[in-house]
Coordinates of C-alpha atoms in Angstrom, one line a residue:
M1 CA 32.0 -3.2 -23.2
L2 CA 32.7 -3.8 -26.9
K3 CA 29.9 -5.7 -28.6
K4 CA 31.1 -9.1 -29.9
R5 CA 31.6 -9.2 -33.6
I6 CA 30.6 -12.0 -36.0
I7 CA 33.0 -12.0 -39.0
P8 CA 32.7 -14.2 -42.1
C9 CA 36.0 -14.8 -43.9
L10 CA 36.4 -15.1 -47.7
D11 CA 39.5 -17.2 -48.4
I12 CA 40.3 -16.4 -52.0
K13 CA 42.2 -18.6 -54.4
D14 CA 42.2 -17.9 -58.2
G15 CA 39.4 -15.3 -57.7
Q16 CA 37.0 -17.8 -56.0
T17 CA 36.1 -18.4 -52.4
V18 CA 37.6 -21.7 -51.0
K19 CA 37.8 -23.5 -47.7
G20 CA 40.1 -26.1 -46.4
V21 CA 40.8 -28.2 -43.2
N22 CA 44.0 -27.5 -41.3
F23 CA 45.0 -25.1 -44.1
V24 CA 44.9 -28.0 -46.7
D25 CA 42.2 -30.0 -48.6
I26 CA 41.0 -26.8 -50.3
R27 CA 37.5 -26.9 -51.9
G28 CA 35.3 -24.3 -53.6
A29 CA 32.8 -22.4 -51.6
G30 CA 31.2 -19.9 -54.0
D31 CA 31.4 -16.6 -55.7
P32 CA 33.0 -14.0 -53.3
I33 CA 30.9 -11.1 -54.5
E34 CA 27.6 -13.0 -54.0
L35 CA 28.7 -14.2 -50.6
A36 CA 29.8 -10.7 -49.5
K37 CA 26.4 -9.3 -50.5
R38 CA 24.6 -12.1 -48.6
Y39 CA 26.6 -11.5 -45.5
V40 CA 25.7 -7.8 -45.4
K41 CA 22.0 -8.8 -45.7
E42 CA 22.4 -11.4 -42.9
G43 CA 23.9 -8.8 -40.5
A44 CA 27.6 -9.7 -40.4
D45 CA 29.6 -7.1 -38.5
E46 CA 32.6 -7.2 -40.6
L47 CA 34.0 -9.0 -43.6
V48 CA 37.6 -10.4 -44.0
F49 CA 39.1 -11.2 -47.5
L50 CA 42.3 -13.2 -47.5
D51 CA 44.0 -14.0 -50.7
I52 CA 45.5 -17.2 -49.4
T53 CA 48.1 -17.9 -52.1
A54 CA 49.3 -14.4 -52.8
T55 CA 52.4 -14.7 -50.6
V56 CA 53.2 -18.2 -51.8
D57 CA 52.8 -17.2 -55.4
E58 CA 54.8 -14.1 -54.8
R59 CA 52.2 -11.7 -56.2
K60 CA 49.9 -8.9 -54.9
T61 CA 46.3 -9.3 -53.8
F62 CA 43.6 -9.0 -56.4
A63 CA 42.9 -5.3 -56.1
A64 CA 40.1 -5.4 -58.8
L65 CA 38.2 -8.1 -56.9
V66 CA 38.6 -6.1 -53.6
E67 CA 37.2 -3.1 -55.4
E68 CA 34.2 -5.0 -56.7
I69 CA 33.4 -6.4 -53.2
A70 CA 33.9 -3.0 -51.5
H71 CA 31.4 -1.5 -53.9
E72 CA 28.8 -4.0 -52.8
I73 CA 29.1 -3.8 -49.0
N74 CA 28.7 -1.2 -46.2
I75 CA 30.4 -3.0 -43.3
P76 CA 34.1 -2.8 -42.3
F77 CA 36.2 -4.7 -44.7
T78 CA 39.7 -6.2 -43.9
V79 CA 41.9 -7.4 -46.8
G80 CA 45.0 -9.6 -46.5
G81 CA 47.4 -11.5 -48.7
G82 CA 50.7 -10.4 -50.4
I83 CA 50.9 -7.0 -48.6
S84 CA 54.6 -6.2 -48.1
S85 CA 54.8 -2.4 -48.2
V86 CA 53.0 0.9 -47.4
E87 CA 52.4 1.2 -51.2
D88 CA 50.6 -2.2 -51.3
A89 CA 48.4 -1.1 -48.4
D90 CA 47.7 2.2 -50.2
V91 CA 46.5 0.3 -53.3
L92 CA 44.0 -1.6 -51.2
V93 CA 42.8 1.5 -49.3
K94 CA 42.1 3.0 -52.7
A95 CA 40.2 -0.2 -53.7
G96 CA 38.0 0.1 -50.6
A97 CA 39.7 -1.8 -47.8
D98 CA 39.0 -0.4 -44.3
K99 CA 41.8 -2.4 -42.7
V100 CA 44.7 -4.6 -44.0
S101 CA 45.8 -7.9 -42.6
I102 CA 49.5 -8.7 -42.7
N103 CA 51.3 -11.9 -41.7
S104 CA 54.3 -13.3 -43.5
A105 CA 55.6 -9.8 -44.5
A106 CA 55.4 -8.6 -40.9
V107 CA 57.4 -11.6 -39.7
R108 CA 60.1 -11.0 -42.4
R109 CA 60.2 -7.3 -41.5
P110 CA 58.4 -6.3 -38.3
Q111 CA 59.0 -2.6 -39.0
L112 CA 56.3 -2.9 -41.7
V113 CA 53.7 -2.9 -38.9
K114 CA 54.9 0.5 -37.7
E115 CA 55.2 1.9 -41.2
I116 CA 51.6 1.1 -42.1
A117 CA 50.3 2.2 -38.7
D118 CA 52.2 5.5 -39.0
E119 CA 50.7 6.1 -42.5
F120 CA 47.1 5.1 -41.9
G121 CA 46.6 4.7 -38.1
S122 CA 46.8 1.7 -35.8
Q123 CA 43.1 0.9 -36.4
F124 CA 44.0 0.1 -40.0
V125 CA 46.6 -2.6 -39.2
V126 CA 45.5 -6.2 -38.4
V127 CA 48.3 -8.6 -37.8
A128 CA 47.2 -12.2 -38.6
I129 CA 48.9 -14.9 -36.6
D130 CA 48.7 -18.4 -37.9
A131 CA 49.5 -20.5 -34.8
G132 CA 50.7 -24.1 -34.8
L133 CA 52.0 -26.4 -32.2
V134 CA 55.6 -27.4 -32.5
D135 CA 56.8 -29.7 -29.7
G136 CA 54.0 -28.5 -27.5
E137 CA 54.8 -24.8 -28.0
W138 CA 52.6 -22.4 -30.0
K139 CA 54.7 -21.1 -32.9
V140 CA 54.0 -18.5 -35.6
F141 CA 53.6 -20.0 -39.1
V142 CA 54.0 -18.1 -42.4
K143 CA 53.3 -18.6 -46.1
G144 CA 49.7 -19.7 -45.6
G145 CA 50.6 -22.0 -42.8
R146 CA 53.2 -23.9 -44.8
E147 CA 56.3 -22.8 -42.9
A148 CA 57.0 -22.8 -39.2
T149 CA 59.1 -20.0 -37.6
E150 CA 61.0 -19.9 -34.3
L151 CA 58.7 -17.1 -33.1
D152 CA 56.6 -17.7 -30.0
V153 CA 53.0 -16.7 -30.6
Y154 CA 52.6 -14.7 -27.4
D155 CA 55.9 -12.9 -27.7
W156 CA 55.2 -12.0 -31.3
A157 CA 51.7 -10.7 -30.5
K158 CA 53.2 -8.4 -27.8
Q159 CA 55.9 -7.2 -30.2
V160 CA 53.4 -6.2 -33.0
E161 CA 51.1 -4.5 -30.5
A162 CA 54.1 -2.4 -29.4
L163 CA 54.8 -1.6 -33.1
G164 CA 51.3 -0.2 -33.6
A165 CA 49.1 -3.1 -34.6
G166 CA 45.4 -2.3 -33.9
E167 CA 44.1 -5.8 -33.8
I168 CA 45.2 -9.5 -33.9
L169 CA 43.5 -12.1 -36.1
L170 CA 44.5 -15.3 -34.3
T171 CA 44.0 -18.6 -36.2
S172 CA 44.7 -22.0 -34.6
M173 CA 45.9 -24.2 -37.5
A174 CA 45.1 -27.3 -35.5
N175 CA 41.5 -26.2 -35.2
D176 CA 41.0 -24.7 -38.6
G177 CA 38.1 -26.3 -40.5
T178 CA 37.7 -29.1 -38.0
K179 CA 34.4 -27.7 -36.6
N180 CA 35.5 -28.9 -33.1
G181 CA 35.5 -25.4 -31.5
F182 CA 38.0 -22.6 -31.1
A183 CA 41.4 -22.9 -29.4
L184 CA 40.2 -21.6 -26.1
E185 CA 43.4 -21.8 -24.1
L186 CA 45.5 -20.2 -26.8
T187 CA 42.9 -17.5 -27.5
G188 CA 42.2 -16.9 -23.8
K189 CA 45.9 -16.3 -22.9
L190 CA 46.6 -14.1 -25.9
A191 CA 43.5 -11.9 -25.4
A192 CA 44.3 -11.5 -21.7
D193 CA 48.0 -10.6 -22.5
L194 CA 47.1 -7.8 -25.0
N195 CA 45.5 -4.4 -24.8
I196 CA 44.2 -4.6 -28.4
P197 CA 41.2 -6.6 -29.8
V198 CA 41.7 -10.2 -30.7
I199 CA 39.6 -12.0 -33.3
A200 CA 39.4 -15.8 -32.7
S201 CA 39.6 -17.9 -35.8
G202 CA 39.7 -21.7 -36.6
G203 CA 37.3 -24.4 -35.5
A204 CA 33.8 -23.0 -35.4
G205 CA 31.3 -25.8 -35.9
S206 CA 28.2 -24.8 -33.8
K207 CA 26.5 -21.8 -32.3
A208 CA 27.7 -23.0 -28.9
H209 CA 31.3 -22.7 -30.0
F210 CA 30.8 -18.9 -30.6
A211 CA 29.2 -18.5 -27.2
E212 CA 32.0 -20.5 -25.6
V213 CA 34.8 -18.4 -27.1
F214 CA 33.1 -15.1 -26.0
E215 CA 32.3 -16.4 -22.5
K216 CA 35.6 -18.0 -21.8
T217 CA 38.0 -15.6 -23.4
K218 CA 38.3 -11.8 -24.0
A219 CA 38.1 -12.2 -27.8
T220 CA 36.0 -9.4 -29.2
G221 CA 35.3 -11.1 -32.5
A222 CA 34.9 -14.6 -33.9
L223 CA 35.7 -15.4 -37.5
A224 CA 34.4 -18.4 -39.5
A225 CA 34.1 -19.5 -43.1
S226 CA 32.5 -22.8 -44.1
V227 CA 29.7 -22.8 -41.5
F228 CA 28.6 -19.5 -42.9
H229 CA 29.3 -20.2 -46.6
F230 CA 27.4 -23.4 -46.7
G231 CA 24.5 -22.1 -44.6
E232 CA 25.2 -24.4 -41.6
I233 CA 24.9 -21.5 -39.2
P234 CA 22.8 -18.6 -40.4
I235 CA 24.2 -15.3 -38.9
P236 CA 20.8 -14.0 -37.7
E237 CA 20.1 -17.2 -35.9
L238 CA 23.6 -17.2 -34.4
K239 CA 23.1 -13.6 -33.1
T240 CA 19.8 -14.4 -31.5
F241 CA 21.4 -17.4 -29.8
L242 CA 24.2 -15.2 -28.4
R243 CA 21.7 -12.6 -27.2
N244 CA 19.8 -15.3 -25.4
K245 CA 23.1 -16.2 -23.7
K246 CA 23.3 -12.5 -22.5
L247 CA 26.2 -11.8 -24.9
E248 CA 26.3 -8.3 -26.4
V249 CA 26.0 -8.5 -30.1
R250 CA 24.7 -6.1 -32.8
I251 CA 21.4 -7.2 -34.2

């Protein structure tokens, strides 16, 4: 069985780490390089860097900042934001990314998933799905959660898996930043439907929420931001808690 992964997320805006609630009400959360170094010391399993306004601003991810962070860490590093071609992915590989996360560009042109997987391998491609409820149905949102699409979340996830995605980063926009827990029904169904790993994101507010998403769904990773950034849940404490619940985590 895969060990469960604890993954802090650096949402980057204008070169600084930020955090919002339901994808809005953004506030500062610290220097990304210092946070990255801290997470390595604390025992994070992976680190995700999302340049949250790159697509909306129609620019590329800050490769120089990616390079600085990559230089300071020795854990798997996923980078997303503004990636719309194999060339964009290549720039980030050269800057030190172990995986790239694509969302809006994949929705615009699904073949991009296959192209990046063919070039670098499926394990390199993470498809981020920002899921929001529209008339009771889970739909895919793009442009940093600003724009709904007609795509059904479950159908889209199966499509990108078939195209070569190696992993899904699933964020429930309704849960994001609320600290009320992960979207268990959504995550559970998606992780059961797919043969690739699913990272749950959105809603972590307590150690019990992490245990719950691992016990009640097949998610192999849980991602959070503010509870880690502001020291509300120290990662070593969280991992001890999960081990005591008989959940397999790396210590």
